[in-house]
CSV table of C-alpha atoms in Angstrom, one decimal:
chain,number,residue,atom,x,y,z
A,86,MET,CA,54.6,13.1,105.8
A,87,SER,CA,55.6,9.5,106.1
A,88,ARG,CA,58.6,8.1,104.3
A,89,LEU,CA,58.8,5.0,102.2
A,90,GLY,CA,61.5,2.7,103.5
A,91,ILE,CA,63.5,-0.2,102.2
A,92,ARG,CA,60.6,-2.4,103.4
A,93,HIS,CA,58.3,-0.9,100.7
A,94,ILE,CA,60.9,-1.4,98.0
A,95,LEU,CA,61.3,-5.1,99.0
A,96,SER,CA,57.6,-5.7,99.1
A,97,PHE,CA,57.3,-4.1,95.7
A,98,PHE,CA,59.3,-7.0,94.2
A,99,LEU,CA,57.6,-9.5,96.5
A,100,TYR,CA,54.1,-8.5,95.2
A,101,LEU,CA,55.4,-8.4,91.6
A,102,ALA,CA,56.8,-11.9,91.9
A,103,LEU,CA,53.7,-13.2,93.6
A,104,GLN,CA,51.6,-11.8,90.8
A,105,VAL,CA,53.5,-12.9,87.7
A,106,ILE,CA,54.8,-16.3,89.0
A,107,ILE,CA,51.8,-17.6,91.0
A,108,MET,CA,48.7,-15.5,90.7
A,109,LYS,CA,49.0,-15.3,86.9
A,110,HIS,CA,47.8,-18.9,86.8
A,111,VAL,CA,45.0,-18.5,89.3
A,112,VAL,CA,41.9,-18.2,87.1
A,113,LEU,CA,38.7,-19.8,88.3
A,114,PHE,CA,36.1,-20.9,85.8
A,115,HIS,CA,37.8,-18.8,83.1
A,116,THR,CA,36.2,-15.7,84.7
A,117,ALA,CA,37.7,-14.9,88.1
A,118,PHE,CA,41.2,-13.5,88.0
A,119,CYS,CA,43.4,-12.5,91.0
A,120,PHE,CA,45.4,-9.3,90.7
A,121,ILE,CA,47.0,-9.4,94.1
A,122,TYR,CA,49.4,-6.6,93.2
A,123,VAL,CA,46.8,-3.9,93.8
A,124,ALA,CA,47.2,-4.8,97.6
A,125,TYR,CA,50.7,-3.3,97.5
A,126,LEU,CA,49.4,0.0,96.1
A,127,LEU,CA,46.4,0.1,98.4
A,128,LEU,CA,48.3,-0.7,101.6
A,129,LEU,CA,50.8,2.1,101.3
A,130,PRO,CA,50.8,4.5,104.3
A,131,VAL,CA,47.8,6.9,104.4
A,132,GLU,CA,49.8,10.0,104.2
A,133,THR,CA,51.9,9.1,101.2
A,134,ASN,CA,52.2,11.9,98.6
A,135,PRO,CA,49.7,11.4,95.8
A,136,LEU,CA,52.5,12.0,93.2
A,137,VAL,CA,54.5,9.1,94.7
A,138,LEU,CA,51.4,7.0,94.8
A,139,MET,CA,50.7,7.5,91.1
A,140,GLY,CA,54.3,7.1,90.2
A,141,LEU,CA,54.4,3.7,92.0
A,142,GLY,CA,51.1,2.7,90.4
A,143,PHE,CA,52.5,3.5,87.0
A,144,ILE,CA,55.8,1.6,87.5
A,145,LEU,CA,54.1,-1.4,89.0
A,146,GLY,CA,51.3,-1.5,86.4
A,147,PHE,CA,53.8,-1.1,83.6
A,148,THR,CA,56.0,-4.0,84.8
A,149,ILE,CA,52.9,-6.2,85.2
A,150,ASP,CA,51.9,-5.2,81.7
A,151,ILE,CA,55.2,-6.4,80.2
A,152,PHE,CA,54.6,-9.9,81.7
A,153,TYR,CA,50.9,-9.9,80.5
A,154,ASP,CA,51.7,-8.5,77.1
A,155,SER,CA,49.0,-5.9,77.7
A,156,LEU,CA,51.1,-2.7,77.4
A,157,GLY,CA,49.5,0.3,79.3
A,158,MET,CA,46.3,-1.4,80.5
A,159,HIS,CA,47.4,-2.4,84.1
A,160,ALA,CA,49.3,0.9,84.3
A,161,MET,CA,46.2,2.9,83.4
A,162,ALA,CA,43.9,1.2,85.9
A,163,SER,CA,46.5,1.4,88.6
A,164,VAL,CA,47.2,5.1,88.1
A,165,LEU,CA,43.4,5.8,88.2
A,166,ILE,CA,42.9,4.1,91.6
A,167,MET,CA,46.1,5.6,93.0
A,168,TYR,CA,44.7,9.1,92.0
A,169,LEU,CA,41.4,8.4,93.7
A,170,ARG,CA,42.8,6.5,96.7
A,171,ASN,CA,43.6,9.5,99.0
A,172,HIS,CA,40.3,11.2,98.2
A,173,TRP,CA,38.5,8.0,99.1
A,174,LEU,CA,40.5,7.7,102.3
A,175,LYS,CA,39.6,11.2,103.2
A,176,LEU,CA,35.9,10.5,102.6
A,177,ILE,CA,35.8,7.4,104.9
A,178,THR,CA,38.0,8.9,107.7
A,179,PRO,CA,37.1,6.9,110.8
A,180,GLN,CA,36.1,8.8,113.9
A,181,GLY,CA,39.0,10.6,115.4
A,182,GLY,CA,40.9,10.7,112.1
A,183,TYR,CA,44.0,8.8,111.1
A,184,ASP,CA,47.1,8.4,113.4
A,185,THR,CA,50.4,9.7,112.1
A,186,ASN,CA,52.1,7.0,110.0
A,187,ALA,CA,48.8,5.1,109.8
A,188,VAL,CA,48.7,2.3,107.3
A,189,PRO,CA,45.2,1.3,105.9
A,190,VAL,CA,45.4,-2.4,106.9
A,191,LEU,CA,42.8,-4.6,108.3
A,192,SER,CA,44.0,-4.4,111.9
A,193,MET,CA,43.7,-0.6,111.9
A,194,ASN,CA,40.0,-0.3,111.9
A,195,GLY,CA,38.5,-3.7,111.6
A,196,VAL,CA,37.1,-5.8,108.8
A,197,GLN,CA,34.1,-3.6,108.0
A,198,TRP,CA,36.1,-0.4,107.4
A,199,PHE,CA,38.8,-2.4,105.5
A,200,LEU,CA,36.2,-3.8,103.1
A,201,ILE,CA,34.6,-0.4,102.6
A,202,TYR,CA,38.0,1.0,101.7
A,203,LEU,CA,39.1,-2.0,99.6
A,204,VAL,CA,36.1,-3.2,97.5
A,205,PRO,CA,35.2,-0.1,95.6
A,206,LEU,CA,38.8,0.6,94.5
A,207,VAL,CA,39.5,-3.0,93.6
A,208,PHE,CA,36.2,-3.1,91.6
A,209,LEU,CA,37.0,0.1,89.8
A,210,HIS,CA,40.5,-1.2,88.9
A,211,HIS,CA,39.2,-4.5,87.6
A,212,THR,CA,36.3,-2.9,85.7
A,213,VAL,CA,38.6,-0.4,84.0
A,214,LEU,CA,41.1,-3.1,83.2
A,215,PHE,CA,38.7,-5.6,81.7
A,216,PHE,CA,36.8,-3.0,79.6
A,217,ILE,CA,40.0,-1.7,78.2
A,218,GLU,CA,41.1,-5.2,77.4
A,219,ALA,CA,37.8,-6.0,75.8
A,220,GLY,CA,38.3,-2.9,73.6
A,221,GLY,CA,34.9,-1.4,74.3
A,222,PHE,CA,31.4,-2.4,75.4
A,223,GLN,CA,30.4,-5.1,72.9
A,224,LEU,CA,30.7,-7.8,75.5
A,225,PHE,CA,29.2,-5.6,78.3
A,226,TRP,CA,27.6,-8.2,80.6
A,227,PHE,CA,30.3,-10.8,80.2
A,228,THR,CA,33.0,-8.3,80.9
A,229,LEU,CA,31.1,-6.9,83.9
A,230,TRP,CA,30.6,-10.4,85.3
A,231,LYS,CA,34.4,-11.0,84.9
A,232,ALA,CA,35.1,-7.8,86.8
A,233,LEU,CA,32.7,-8.7,89.6
A,234,ALA,CA,34.0,-12.3,90.0
A,235,SER,CA,37.6,-11.1,89.9
A,236,THR,CA,36.9,-8.4,92.5
A,237,LEU,CA,35.4,-11.0,94.8
A,238,LEU,CA,38.5,-13.3,94.4
A,239,THR,CA,41.1,-10.6,94.7
A,240,THR,CA,39.4,-9.1,97.8
A,241,LEU,CA,39.0,-12.5,99.4
A,242,ILE,CA,42.7,-13.3,98.9
A,243,ILE,CA,43.8,-9.9,100.2
A,244,VAL,CA,41.7,-10.3,103.3
A,245,ILE,CA,43.1,-13.9,103.9
A,246,PHE,CA,46.6,-12.5,103.5
A,247,GLN,CA,45.8,-9.8,106.0
A,248,PHE,CA,44.6,-12.3,108.6
A,249,MET,CA,47.7,-14.5,107.9
A,250,PHE,CA,50.6,-12.0,107.6
A,251,GLY,CA,49.0,-8.7,108.5
A,252,GLU,CA,50.9,-6.6,111.1
A,253,LYS,CA,49.3,-6.5,114.5
A,254,ARG,CA,48.2,-3.0,115.6
A,255,ARG,CA,51.1,-1.1,117.0
A,256,VAL,CA,50.4,0.8,120.1
B,15,MET,CA,52.2,34.0,84.5
B,16,GLU,CA,53.0,33.5,88.2
B,17,ARG,CA,49.4,32.7,88.8
B,18,LEU,CA,49.4,30.1,86.0
B,19,PHE,CA,52.4,28.4,87.6
B,20,LEU,CA,50.7,28.6,91.0
B,21,PHE,CA,47.5,27.0,89.5
B,22,PHE,CA,49.5,24.1,88.0
B,23,TYR,CA,51.4,23.7,91.3
B,24,GLU,CA,48.3,23.6,93.4
B,25,ASN,CA,46.7,21.0,91.1
B,26,ARG,CA,49.9,19.1,90.4
B,27,ALA,CA,48.3,15.8,91.5
B,28,PHE,CA,45.6,16.1,89.0
B,29,PHE,CA,47.9,17.1,86.2
B,30,THR,CA,50.3,14.3,86.9
B,31,PHE,CA,47.3,12.0,86.9
B,32,LEU,CA,46.3,13.3,83.4
B,33,LEU,CA,49.8,13.1,82.1
B,34,LEU,CA,50.3,9.4,83.2
B,35,GLU,CA,46.9,8.4,81.9
B,36,VAL,CA,47.7,10.0,78.5
B,37,ILE,CA,51.0,8.0,78.4
B,38,CYS,CA,49.1,4.8,79.3
B,39,GLY,CA,46.5,5.5,76.6
B,40,TRP,CA,49.2,6.2,74.1
B,41,LEU,CA,50.9,2.9,75.0
B,42,ILE,CA,47.7,1.0,74.7
B,43,VAL,CA,46.7,2.5,71.3
B,44,SER,CA,50.2,2.2,69.8
B,45,SER,CA,50.6,-1.4,70.8
B,46,ASN,CA,47.1,-2.4,69.9
B,47,HIS,CA,47.8,-3.2,66.3
B,48,TYR,CA,48.7,-6.7,66.7
B,49,GLN,CA,51.1,-6.7,63.7
B,50,SER,CA,53.2,-3.9,65.1
B,51,ALA,CA,56.5,-5.0,66.6
B,52,GLN,CA,57.1,-3.6,70.1
B,53,PHE,CA,59.9,-3.5,72.5
B,54,PHE,CA,58.1,-4.1,75.8
B,55,ASN,CA,56.7,-7.5,75.5
B,56,SER,CA,57.3,-10.9,77.0
B,57,SER,CA,59.9,-12.0,74.4
B,58,ASN,CA,62.3,-9.9,76.5
B,59,SER,CA,64.7,-12.6,77.9
B,60,LEU,CA,64.4,-11.8,81.6
B,61,VAL,CA,60.6,-11.6,81.4
B,62,ALA,CA,60.4,-14.8,79.3
B,63,ALA,CA,62.7,-16.7,81.7
B,64,ILE,CA,60.6,-15.8,84.7
B,65,ASN,CA,57.4,-16.7,82.8
B,66,GLY,CA,59.0,-19.9,81.8
B,67,PHE,CA,59.9,-20.8,85.3
B,68,SER,CA,56.4,-20.1,86.5
B,69,HIS,CA,54.9,-22.1,83.6
B,70,SER,CA,57.3,-25.1,84.1
B,71,VAL,CA,56.1,-25.6,87.7
B,72,GLY,CA,52.5,-26.3,86.5
B,73,GLU,CA,53.8,-28.4,83.6
B,74,TYR,CA,54.9,-31.3,85.8
B,75,PHE,CA,51.3,-32.0,86.6
B,76,SER,CA,50.4,-32.5,82.9
B,77,LEU,CA,53.5,-34.4,81.8
B,78,ARG,CA,51.6,-37.7,81.3
B,79,LYS,CA,49.0,-36.1,79.1
B,80,THR,CA,51.6,-34.3,77.1
B,81,ASN,CA,53.5,-37.5,76.5
B,82,GLU,CA,50.4,-39.3,75.3
B,83,ALA,CA,49.6,-36.5,72.9
B,84,LEU,CA,53.1,-36.5,71.5
B,85,ALA,CA,53.2,-40.2,71.1
B,86,ARG,CA,49.8,-40.1,69.3
B,87,GLU,CA,51.1,-37.3,67.0
B,88,ASN,CA,54.2,-39.4,66.3
B,89,ALA,CA,52.1,-42.3,65.2
B,90,ASP,CA,49.9,-40.1,63.0
B,91,LEU,CA,52.9,-38.6,61.4
B,92,ARG,CA,54.4,-42.0,60.7
B,93,THR,CA,51.2,-43.1,59.0
B,94,ALA,CA,51.1,-39.9,56.9
B,95,LEU,CA,54.8,-40.4,55.9
B,96,GLU,CA,54.3,-44.0,54.9
B,97,ARG,CA,51.2,-43.1,52.9
B,98,GLN,CA,53.1,-40.3,51.2
B,99,ASN,CA,56.0,-42.7,50.3
B,100,GLN,CA,53.6,-45.2,48.9
B,101,LEU,CA,51.9,-42.5,46.8
B,102,LEU,CA,55.3,-41.2,45.6
B,103,SER,CA,56.4,-44.7,44.5
B,104,SER,CA,53.2,-45.0,42.4
B,105,VAL,CA,53.6,-41.7,40.6
B,106,ARG,CA,57.4,-41.7,40.1
B,107,ALA,CA,56.9,-42.5,36.5
B,108,GLN,CA,55.6,-38.9,36.0
B,109,GLY,CA,59.1,-37.5,36.3
B,110,SER,CA,60.7,-35.5,39.1
B,111,ALA,CA,58.9,-32.6,40.7
B,112,ASP,CA,60.4,-29.2,41.5
B,113,THR,CA,62.5,-29.6,44.6
B,114,THR,CA,61.9,-26.0,45.7
B,115,ILE,CA,58.2,-26.7,45.8
B,116,ILE,CA,58.7,-29.9,47.7
B,117,ASN,CA,61.1,-28.3,50.3
B,118,ARG,CA,59.1,-25.1,50.6
B,119,PHE,CA,58.2,-25.6,54.2
B,120,GLU,CA,60.5,-26.2,57.1
B,121,PHE,CA,59.3,-26.9,60.6
B,122,VAL,CA,60.9,-25.8,63.9
B,123,SER,CA,59.8,-27.3,67.1
B,124,ALA,CA,59.5,-25.0,70.2
B,125,LYS,CA,58.4,-25.2,73.8
B,126,VAL,CA,55.6,-23.0,75.2
B,127,VAL,CA,56.9,-21.0,78.1
B,128,ASN,CA,53.9,-18.8,78.7
B,129,ASN,CA,50.3,-19.1,77.6
B,130,SER,CA,46.9,-17.7,78.4
B,131,VAL,CA,43.4,-18.5,77.2
B,132,ASP,CA,41.2,-16.5,79.6
B,133,ARG,CA,41.7,-13.0,78.3
B,134,VAL,CA,40.2,-11.3,75.3
B,135,ILE,CA,43.6,-10.9,73.7
B,136,ASN,CA,45.7,-13.9,74.3
B,137,PHE,CA,49.4,-14.4,73.6
B,138,ILE,CA,51.8,-17.4,73.8
B,139,THR,CA,55.5,-17.1,74.4
B,140,ILE,CA,57.8,-19.8,72.9
B,141,ASP,CA,61.4,-20.6,73.6
B,142,LYS,CA,62.8,-20.2,70.0
B,143,GLY,CA,63.7,-16.8,68.6
B,144,SER,CA,65.5,-15.1,65.7
B,145,THR,CA,68.6,-17.2,66.2
B,146,SER,CA,66.6,-20.2,65.2
B,147,GLY,CA,65.4,-18.4,62.1
B,148,ILE,CA,62.0,-17.4,63.4
B,149,ARG,CA,60.6,-14.2,61.9
B,150,GLU,CA,57.5,-12.2,62.4
B,151,GLY,CA,54.4,-13.4,60.6
B,152,MET,CA,55.4,-17.1,60.6
B,153,ALA,CA,52.6,-19.6,61.3
B,154,VAL,CA,52.5,-21.6,64.5
B,155,ILE,CA,50.7,-25.0,64.7
B,156,GLY,CA,50.2,-27.4,67.6
B,157,ASN,CA,50.0,-31.2,67.6
B,158,ALA,CA,46.3,-31.0,66.8
B,159,GLY,CA,45.8,-27.9,64.7
B,160,ALA,CA,46.5,-24.3,64.0
B,161,VAL,CA,47.6,-22.1,66.9
B,162,GLY,CA,48.6,-18.6,65.7
B,163,LYS,CA,51.1,-16.3,64.2
B,164,VAL,CA,54.5,-15.0,65.4
B,165,LYS,CA,54.1,-11.4,66.5
B,166,ALA,CA,57.6,-10.4,67.8
B,167,THR,CA,60.9,-12.1,68.3
B,168,SER,CA,64.0,-11.6,70.5
B,169,ASP,CA,67.2,-13.7,70.2
B,170,HIS,CA,65.8,-16.7,72.0
B,171,TYR,CA,62.1,-16.1,72.5
B,172,SER,CA,59.1,-15.2,70.4
B,173,VAL,CA,55.6,-13.9,71.2
B,174,VAL,CA,52.8,-15.6,69.3
B,175,ILE,CA,49.3,-14.2,68.8
B,176,SER,CA,47.0,-17.0,69.6
B,177,MET,CA,43.9,-17.7,67.5
B,178,LEU,CA,42.1,-17.0,70.7
B,179,ASN,CA,42.4,-13.3,70.1
B,180,VAL,CA,39.3,-11.2,69.1
B,181,ASP,CA,41.5,-9.2,66.7
B,182,VAL,CA,42.7,-12.2,64.7
B,183,MET,CA,40.9,-13.4,61.5
B,184,THR,CA,42.0,-16.5,59.8
B,185,SER,CA,41.0,-17.6,56.3
B,186,ALA,CA,39.5,-21.0,56.6
B,187,MET,CA,37.8,-23.6,54.4
B,188,LEU,CA,35.1,-26.2,54.8
B,189,LYS,CA,37.0,-29.3,53.8
B,190,ARG,CA,34.0,-31.3,52.5
B,191,THR,CA,32.5,-28.6,50.2
B,192,GLY,CA,35.5,-26.4,49.6
B,193,HIS,CA,33.8,-23.1,50.6
B,194,PHE,CA,35.9,-20.3,52.1
B,195,GLY,CA,35.1,-18.4,55.3
B,196,THR,CA,36.8,-16.5,58.1
B,197,VAL,CA,37.5,-17.9,61.6
B,198,GLN,CA,37.3,-15.4,64.4
B,199,TRP,CA,37.1,-15.8,68.2
B,200,ASP,CA,34.3,-14.1,70.1
B,201,GLY,CA,36.3,-13.7,73.3
B,202,LYS,CA,34.3,-16.0,75.5
B,203,ASP,CA,34.8,-19.8,75.4
B,204,PRO,CA,38.4,-21.0,74.7
B,205,LEU,CA,37.1,-24.2,73.2
B,206,PHE,CA,35.1,-22.6,70.4
B,207,VAL,CA,35.6,-20.1,67.5
B,208,ASN,CA,33.1,-18.7,65.0
B,209,LEU,CA,33.2,-19.4,61.3
B,210,ASN,CA,31.8,-16.5,59.4
B,211,TYR,CA,30.9,-15.7,55.8
B,212,ILE,CA,29.8,-19.2,54.7
B,213,PRO,CA,26.9,-18.3,52.2
B,214,ARG,CA,23.3,-19.6,52.4
B,215,HIS,CA,23.5,-22.0,49.5
B,216,VAL,CA,26.1,-24.2,51.2
B,217,ARG,CA,24.8,-27.1,53.3
B,218,PRO,CA,27.2,-27.5,56.2
B,219,VAL,CA,26.5,-30.3,58.7
B,220,VAL,CA,27.5,-30.8,62.3
B,221,GLY,CA,30.9,-32.6,62.3
B,222,ASP,CA,32.3,-31.0,59.1
B,223,THR,CA,36.0,-30.4,59.2
B,224,VAL,CA,37.3,-26.8,59.0
B,225,VAL,CA,40.9,-26.4,57.8
B,226,THR,CA,43.0,-23.4,56.9
B,227,SER,CA,42.8,-22.2,53.3
B,228,GLY,CA,45.8,-21.5,51.2
B,229,TYR,CA,44.5,-18.0,50.7
B,230,ASN,CA,46.0,-16.6,53.8
B,231,ALA,CA,49.7,-16.1,53.5
B,232,VAL,CA,50.4,-17.3,57.0
B,233,PHE,CA,49.3,-20.9,57.3
B,234,PRO,CA,50.0,-23.7,54.8
B,235,GLU,CA,46.8,-25.1,53.2
B,236,GLY,CA,44.8,-27.8,55.0
B,237,ILE,CA,46.0,-27.3,58.6
B,238,MET,CA,43.2,-28.6,60.9
B,239,ILE,CA,41.3,-25.9,62.8
B,240,GLY,CA,38.3,-27.9,64.2
B,241,THR,CA,34.9,-29.4,63.5
B,242,ILE,CA,31.5,-27.7,63.2
B,243,ASP,CA,29.6,-28.0,66.5
B,244,HIS,CA,26.6,-25.8,66.0
B,245,ILE,CA,24.8,-24.4,63.0
B,246,ALA,CA,22.3,-21.4,62.9
B,247,LEU,CA,20.8,-19.6,59.9
B,248,ASN,CA,18.6,-16.6,60.5
B,249,ASP,CA,16.0,-15.8,57.8
B,250,ALA,CA,17.4,-12.3,57.1
B,251,ASP,CA,21.1,-13.2,57.2
B,252,PRO,CA,23.1,-13.8,54.0
B,253,PHE,CA,25.6,-16.0,55.9
B,254,TYR,CA,25.5,-18.9,58.4
B,255,GLU,CA,26.4,-18.6,62.0
B,256,LEU,CA,28.7,-21.6,62.6
B,257,LYS,CA,30.4,-22.5,65.9
B,258,VAL,CA,33.5,-24.5,65.5
B,259,ARG,CA,35.0,-26.7,68.2
B,260,LEU,CA,38.7,-26.3,68.1
B,261,SER,CA,40.7,-29.5,67.6
B,262,GLN,CA,43.7,-27.9,69.4
B,263,ASP,CA,43.1,-27.6,73.2
B,264,PHE,CA,44.7,-24.3,73.8
B,265,GLN,CA,44.6,-24.8,77.6
B,266,ARG,CA,47.1,-27.8,77.2
B,267,LEU,CA,49.6,-26.4,74.8
B,268,SER,CA,53.1,-27.5,75.6
B,269,TYR,CA,55.0,-28.0,72.4
B,270,VAL,CA,54.3,-26.1,69.1
B,271,THR,CA,55.8,-26.1,65.6
B,272,VAL,CA,56.7,-23.0,63.8
B,273,VAL,CA,56.3,-23.2,60.0
B,274,LYS,CA,59.0,-21.5,57.9
B,275,SER,CA,57.7,-20.9,54.4
B,276,TYR,CA,60.5,-20.3,51.9
B,277,LEU,CA,58.2,-19.3,49.1
B,278,LYS,CA,56.0,-16.9,51.2
B,279,SER,CA,58.0,-13.8,50.3
B,280,GLU,CA,57.9,-14.8,46.6
B,281,GLN,CA,54.1,-15.2,46.7
B,282,ASP,CA,53.7,-12.0,48.6
B,283,SER,CA,55.8,-9.9,46.3
B,284,LEU,CA,54.0,-11.4,43.3
B,285,GLU,CA,50.6,-10.5,44.7
B,286,THR,CA,51.2,-7.1,46.3
B,287,PRO,CA,51.1,-5.0,43.1
B,288,PHE,CA,47.7,-6.4,42.2
B,289,LEU,CA,46.3,-5.9,45.7
B,290,GLU,CA,47.4,-2.3,45.5
B,291,VAL,CA,45.7,-1.8,42.1
B,292,GLU,CA,42.5,-3.2,43.6
B,293,ARG,CA,42.5,-0.6,46.3
């Protein structure tokens, strides 16, 4: 059971600030949004207690919601992917299993594994978010296209951040 | 009983998940009615201050355009004022008008600190609040046309529902013919809105001006909304499908004006009993 330290609390606020100050204005072609804050949730240590995960997902999503005036929407999408995260990690366990205190970052298992881990969860988060925001399925293809384009942008930025600031593999 | 607790304990992750999602769903539903006031929104001072800081960084890059727009608006207003003065001097012989009618509107200028156009439900945060006399339901107009309606206020900030919001319907009028319709956004392109319920016998043409009608209690009559850009009429439909190009560019909103209407409550209270009877 890995513990969450002061580092995680600091990076919580860092991701929050990054999202609401900078990424809020990053919208390409009126369709592709970047919700970088999901990286904070998805990059928590592998063995984190699911209750803690969902709690953090709720708090972070709720705070983002206040800035976006979309009460409950980000929180709902975040809690959903936080619930599924550990099941998904279990399904895609690499050969030999996870080390103790493993963190699901790019340098742990390479780009391919990282994308397999990241893309479905990010896509699920964005799809849920955009469909709740659209209030149903009237604008089905437009909303789906928005979710797809945003998944692409968010994933790209997370991967770039991983290459730039990602921690090197600790031996 | 013990087994029941054990069952809950073993599936605690799933039940916590359910509980949190139910809370989220409740939050979404209860804050969905756009009229309802709510506590957790971006008129909260700390949130508004952070949003304002983030918005102000981008603002430096559009200062020149903002200046131009404001100067143009100033010129237009001077023209309108002068025209009005001329008109007044020519009708002064008719006797003095009711000053409450003349002074029924007061305008408060406010700066936009947060704005979005790309979502399905868009909101704008402005830097004037209840201490400046702003209340829920007041109309907000930009330098080129109607913008929206105040949703919630704190002491120094207010949240405005943009016209670019699929839930908002605004009563509008074709200026040339005088027919009434409803303006609603379809959630896609922030440059266009739809004008619905213009009946078949009307002959709208591309370029016709669409303004707010005096029927809605929010906007003063005759505030510019936009011009007709595209006309379609299916054989079976009783109404036209009209696309209206917005005169106000919502992507470049930096200063807006809040309209305080002193006679609004009087009009509302006079009309309410009849509306209830109709129902």
